Structure formats: structure tokens, C-alpha cells
PDB file of C-alpha atoms in Angstrom:
ATOM      1  CA  MET A   1      11.315  11.312 -10.109  1.00  0.00           C
ATOM      2  CA  GLY A   2      13.769   8.777  -8.903  1.00  0.00           C
ATOM      3  CA  LYS A   3      12.843   5.586  -7.097  1.00  0.00           C
ATOM      4  CA  ARG A   4      11.130   6.189  -3.793  1.00  0.00           C
ATOM      5  CA  GLN A   5      12.599   4.635  -0.656  1.00  0.00           C
ATOM      6  CA  PRO A   6      10.231   1.901   0.466  1.00  0.00           C
ATOM      7  CA  ALA A   7       8.040   2.695   3.495  1.00  0.00           C
ATOM      8  CA  SER A   8       8.097   0.505   6.513  1.00  0.00           C
ATOM      9  CA  LYS A   9       5.064  -1.476   7.688  1.00  0.00           C
ATOM     10  CA  ALA A  10       4.385   1.157  10.396  1.00  0.00           C
ATOM     11  CA  GLU A  11       4.890   4.031   8.050  1.00  0.00           C
ATOM     12  CA  LEU A  12       2.379   2.492   5.583  1.00  0.00           C
ATOM     13  CA  GLU A  13      -0.106   2.095   8.427  1.00  0.00           C
ATOM     14  CA  ILE A  14       0.217   5.812   8.994  1.00  0.00           C
ATOM     15  CA  ALA A  15       0.027   6.569   5.293  1.00  0.00           C
ATOM     16  CA  ARG A  16      -3.209   4.639   4.992  1.00  0.00           C
ATOM     17  CA  ILE A  17      -4.693   6.936   7.662  1.00  0.00           C
ATOM     18  CA  VAL A  18      -3.706  10.064   5.674  1.00  0.00           C
ATOM     19  CA  TRP A  19      -5.135   8.511   2.420  1.00  0.00           C
ATOM     20  CA  ASP A  20      -8.349   7.825   4.179  1.00  0.00           C
ATOM     21  CA  LEU A  21      -8.553  11.300   5.741  1.00  0.00           C
ATOM     22  CA  GLY A  22      -7.289  13.145   2.639  1.00  0.00           C
ATOM     23  CA  ASN A  23      -5.666  16.017   4.669  1.00  0.00           C
ATOM     24  CA  ALA A  24      -4.660  15.568   8.291  1.00  0.00           C
ATOM     25  CA  THR A  25      -2.652  17.055  11.039  1.00  0.00           C
ATOM     26  CA  VAL A  26      -0.413  15.007  13.367  1.00  0.00           C
ATOM     27  CA  ARG A  27      -3.211  15.152  15.980  1.00  0.00           C
ATOM     28  CA  GLN A  28      -5.841  13.930  13.515  1.00  0.00           C
ATOM     29  CA  VAL A  29      -3.709  10.978  12.392  1.00  0.00           C
ATOM     30  CA  PHE A  30      -2.798  10.239  16.008  1.00  0.00           C
ATOM     31  CA  GLU A  31      -6.538  10.058  16.947  1.00  0.00           C
ATOM     32  CA  GLN A  32      -7.095   7.526  14.159  1.00  0.00           C
ATOM     33  CA  VAL A  33      -4.325   5.080  15.206  1.00  0.00           C
ATOM     34  CA  ASP A  34      -5.597   1.942  16.765  1.00  0.00           C
ATOM     35  CA  PRO A  35      -5.069   2.365  20.530  1.00  0.00           C
ATOM     36  CA  ALA A  36      -3.884  -1.327  20.789  1.00  0.00           C
ATOM     37  CA  ARG A  37      -0.832  -0.151  18.836  1.00  0.00           C
ATOM     38  CA  GLU A  38       0.211   2.053  21.726  1.00  0.00           C
ATOM     39  CA  LEU A  39       1.986   4.619  19.563  1.00  0.00           C
ATOM     40  CA  ASP A  40       2.572   7.956  21.132  1.00  0.00           C
ATOM     41  CA  PHE A  41       2.072  11.331  19.500  1.00  0.00           C
ATOM     42  CA  LYS A  42       5.801  11.902  18.852  1.00  0.00           C
ATOM     43  CA  THR A  43       6.170   8.498  17.067  1.00  0.00           C
ATOM     44  CA  VAL A  44       3.266   9.327  14.789  1.00  0.00           C
ATOM     45  CA  GLN A  45       4.880  12.754  14.033  1.00  0.00           C
ATOM     46  CA  THR A  46       8.172  10.959  13.266  1.00  0.00           C
ATOM     47  CA  TYR A  47       6.454   8.465  10.915  1.00  0.00           C
ATOM     48  CA  LEU A  48       4.723  11.458   9.089  1.00  0.00           C
ATOM     49  CA  ARG A  49       8.019  13.256   8.743  1.00  0.00           C
ATOM     50  CA  ARG A  50       9.668  10.170   7.399  1.00  0.00           C
ATOM     51  CA  LEU A  51       6.877   9.716   4.876  1.00  0.00           C
ATOM     52  CA  GLU A  52       7.304  13.296   3.798  1.00  0.00           C
ATOM     53  CA  ALA A  53      10.991  12.810   3.323  1.00  0.00           C
ATOM     54  CA  LYS A  54      10.559   9.598   1.365  1.00  0.00           C
ATOM     55  CA  GLY A  55       8.151  11.368  -1.013  1.00  0.00           C
ATOM     56  CA  TYR A  56       4.784   9.793   0.047  1.00  0.00           C
ATOM     57  CA  LEU A  57       3.280  12.839   1.638  1.00  0.00           C
ATOM     58  CA  ASN A  58       3.021  16.609   1.063  1.00  0.00           C
ATOM     59  CA  THR A  59       2.839  19.120   3.764  1.00  0.00           C
ATOM     60  CA  GLN A  60       1.446  22.745   4.085  1.00  0.00           C
ATOM     61  CA  GLN A  61       1.698  24.950   7.087  1.00  0.00           C
ATOM     62  CA  ASP A  62      -1.616  25.915   8.553  1.00  0.00           C
ATOM     63  CA  GLY A  63      -0.797  28.317  11.412  1.00  0.00           C
ATOM     64  CA  ARG A  64       1.270  26.347  13.865  1.00  0.00           C
ATOM     65  CA  SER A  65       0.280  22.969  12.477  1.00  0.00           C
ATOM     66  CA  LYS A  66       1.497  21.070   9.430  1.00  0.00           C
ATOM     67  CA  VAL A  67      -1.213  19.529   7.437  1.00  0.00           C
ATOM     68  CA  TYR A  68      -0.188  16.288   5.585  1.00  0.00           C
ATOM     69  CA  SER A  69      -1.759  15.171   2.375  1.00  0.00           C
ATOM     70  CA  PRO A  70      -1.023  12.239  -0.053  1.00  0.00           C
ATOM     71  CA  LYS A  71       1.693  12.930  -2.623  1.00  0.00           C
ATOM     72  CA  VAL A  72       1.124   9.470  -4.273  1.00  0.00           C
ATOM     73  CA  ARG A  73      -1.968   7.345  -4.702  1.00  0.00           C
ATOM     74  CA  PRO A  74      -2.311   4.144  -2.745  1.00  0.00           C
ATOM     75  CA  ARG A  75      -2.566   2.126  -5.990  1.00  0.00           C
ATOM     76  CA  GLN A  76       0.889   3.395  -6.992  1.00  0.00           C
ATOM     77  CA  VAL A  77       2.295   2.470  -3.594  1.00  0.00           C
ATOM     78  CA  ILE A  78       0.813  -0.932  -3.748  1.00  0.00           C
ATOM     79  CA  ARG A  79       2.265  -1.493  -7.298  1.00  0.00           C
ATOM     80  CA  GLU A  80       5.761  -0.367  -6.103  1.00  0.00           C
ATOM     81  CA  THR A  81       5.667  -2.468  -2.982  1.00  0.00           C
ATOM     82  CA  VAL A  82       4.441  -5.629  -4.774  1.00  0.00           C
ATOM     83  CA  ASP A  83       6.966  -5.114  -7.638  1.00  0.00           C
ATOM     84  CA  ASP A  84       9.790  -4.805  -4.968  1.00  0.00           C
ATOM     85  CA  PHE A  85       8.448  -7.864  -3.264  1.00  0.00           C
ATOM     86  CA  LEU A  86       8.190  -9.878  -6.413  1.00  0.00           C
ATOM     87  CA  GLN A  87      11.740  -8.937  -7.400  1.00  0.00           C
ATOM     88  CA  ARG A  88      13.264  -9.795  -4.068  1.00  0.00           C
ATOM     89  CA  LEU A  89      11.504 -13.093  -3.404  1.00  0.00           C
ATOM     90  CA  PHE A  90      10.695 -14.459  -6.930  1.00  0.00           C
ATOM     91  CA  ASP A  91      13.104 -12.625  -9.329  1.00  0.00           C
ATOM     92  CA  GLY A  92      10.190 -10.645 -10.662  1.00  0.00           C
ATOM     93  CA  ALA A  93       8.107 -13.691 -11.722  1.00  0.00           C
ATOM     94  CA  THR A  94       4.453 -13.484 -10.879  1.00  0.00           C
ATOM     95  CA  LEU A  95       3.368 -17.095 -11.241  1.00  0.00           C
ATOM     96  CA  PRO A  96       5.301 -18.436  -8.268  1.00  0.00           C
ATOM     97  CA  LEU A  97       3.591 -15.893  -5.994  1.00  0.00           C
ATOM     98  CA  VAL A  98       0.101 -16.805  -7.323  1.00  0.00           C
ATOM     99  CA  GLN A  99       0.845 -20.533  -6.896  1.00  0.00           C
ATOM    100  CA  HIS A 100       2.101 -19.875  -3.414  1.00  0.00           C
ATOM    101  CA  LEU A 101      -1.095 -17.891  -2.510  1.00  0.00           C
ATOM    102  CA  ILE A 102      -3.309 -20.548  -3.911  1.00  0.00           C
ATOM    103  CA  SER A 103      -1.615 -23.508  -2.180  1.00  0.00           C
ATOM    104  CA  GLU A 104      -0.849 -21.865   1.137  1.00  0.00           C
ATOM    105  CA  ARG A 105      -4.079 -19.856   1.760  1.00  0.00           C
ATOM    106  CA  ASP A 106      -7.570 -20.892   2.235  1.00  0.00           C
ATOM    107  CA  ILE A 107      -9.279 -19.541  -0.814  1.00  0.00           C
ATOM    108  CA  SER A 108     -13.031 -19.454  -0.747  1.00  0.00           C
ATOM    109  CA  ALA A 109     -15.234 -20.640  -3.622  1.00  0.00           C
ATOM    110  CA  ASN A 110     -16.263 -16.989  -4.244  1.00  0.00           C
ATOM    111  CA  GLU A 111     -12.567 -16.002  -4.438  1.00  0.00           C
ATOM    112  CA  ILE A 112     -11.908 -18.772  -6.939  1.00  0.00           C
ATOM    113  CA  GLN A 113     -14.846 -17.506  -9.016  1.00  0.00           C
ATOM    114  CA  GLU A 114     -13.499 -14.011  -8.912  1.00  0.00           C
ATOM    115  CA  LEU A 115     -10.168 -15.231 -10.072  1.00  0.00           C
ATOM    116  CA  ARG A 116     -11.806 -17.097 -13.042  1.00  0.00           C
ATOM    117  CA  GLU A 117     -13.717 -13.994 -13.923  1.00  0.00           C
ATOM    118  CA  MET A 118     -10.586 -11.856 -13.793  1.00  0.00           C
ATOM    119  CA  LEU A 119      -8.699 -14.250 -16.054  1.00  0.00           C
ATOM    120  CA  ASP A 120     -11.573 -14.365 -18.481  1.00  0.00           C
ATOM    121  CA  ARG A 121     -11.601 -10.490 -18.605  1.00  0.00           C
ATOM    122  CA  TRP A 122      -7.936 -10.505 -19.045  1.00  0.00           C
ATOM    123  CA  GLU A 123      -8.119 -12.897 -21.997  1.00  0.00           C
ATOM    124  CA  GLN A 124     -10.866 -10.895 -23.519  1.00  0.00           C
ATOM    125  CA  ASP A 125      -8.742  -7.732 -23.248  1.00  0.00           C
ATOM    126  CA  HIS A 126      -5.423  -9.353 -24.231  1.00  0.00           C
ATOM    127  CA  GLY A 127      -6.359 -12.397 -26.339  1.00  0.00           C
ATOM    128  CA  ASN A 128      -6.098 -15.965 -25.327  1.00  0.00           C
ATOM    129  CA  PRO A 129      -2.375 -16.762 -24.981  1.00  0.00           C
ATOM    130  CA  GLN A 130      -3.041 -20.208 -26.523  1.00  0.00           C
ATOM    131  CA  ASP A 131      -4.220 -18.511 -29.760  1.00  0.00           C
ATOM    132  CA  LYS A 132      -0.756 -16.973 -30.320  1.00  0.00           C
TER     133      LYS A 132
END
């Protein structure tokens, strides 16, 4: 499969609803949209059609209704989106993003501990880079 066209922020919001529901009609998705967003039924329908056209969703006809279901897993979309973001902003380098997040965001002591644990697990799985 070729590279999928990126989904917009609004499209990803709708895709997340379908991922949560598993299978959903336009009406079911529309009913899950935050009312503060003030999206109308036709707009939700348009986003679902775009997501189908871009390869994020499958559809099946059920009577008069289309039922949408995920074609790709959220983890895959996250990976593709982050990879695209890294490429556009940091020439594909990971460290500048991590440095930015650490210096520009309020990171709690618990989050720092989680990061340390993740790095420790990574080193156990991949070996300590200083040993090479």
C-alpha cells in the first residue's frame, strides 16, 4: 500500500470516535462528538467519507446506512503522524523533539520516573550504547 494522505486534526478526532466504537454509522459518530465542537451531521459525514477515501476507514452497507470501521490501528496512525512531524520539523531526528518536550513542558516527577524506567528497559533490550 502506498503512503496514506495525512488526516487533518478534525478528521483524526472523528477517527478516534470510530476506533473507540469499533463500528459506527454517521449518526452514532455524530452523537459522540463533543457538542462544544458545534459540528453538524453533514460535516461529520464529510469527515467520515474523507477518512474512507484516505484509507483510514472501511465501510459496509447495512440497509440504508453505511457502517464505518477502522482500516488501520490507532498505533499505526500515531507512528505515521509522528514520523511525518519529526521529518518536517526536525529532519527526522528524535532527540531535538525530546529535548523540546522536556524543556518546554511541565513534566512531573512521576513522568520523569516513567522516562527513566523506559530508558532502562530500552537499554536492557538493546544493550547499553556506551558498551558499544
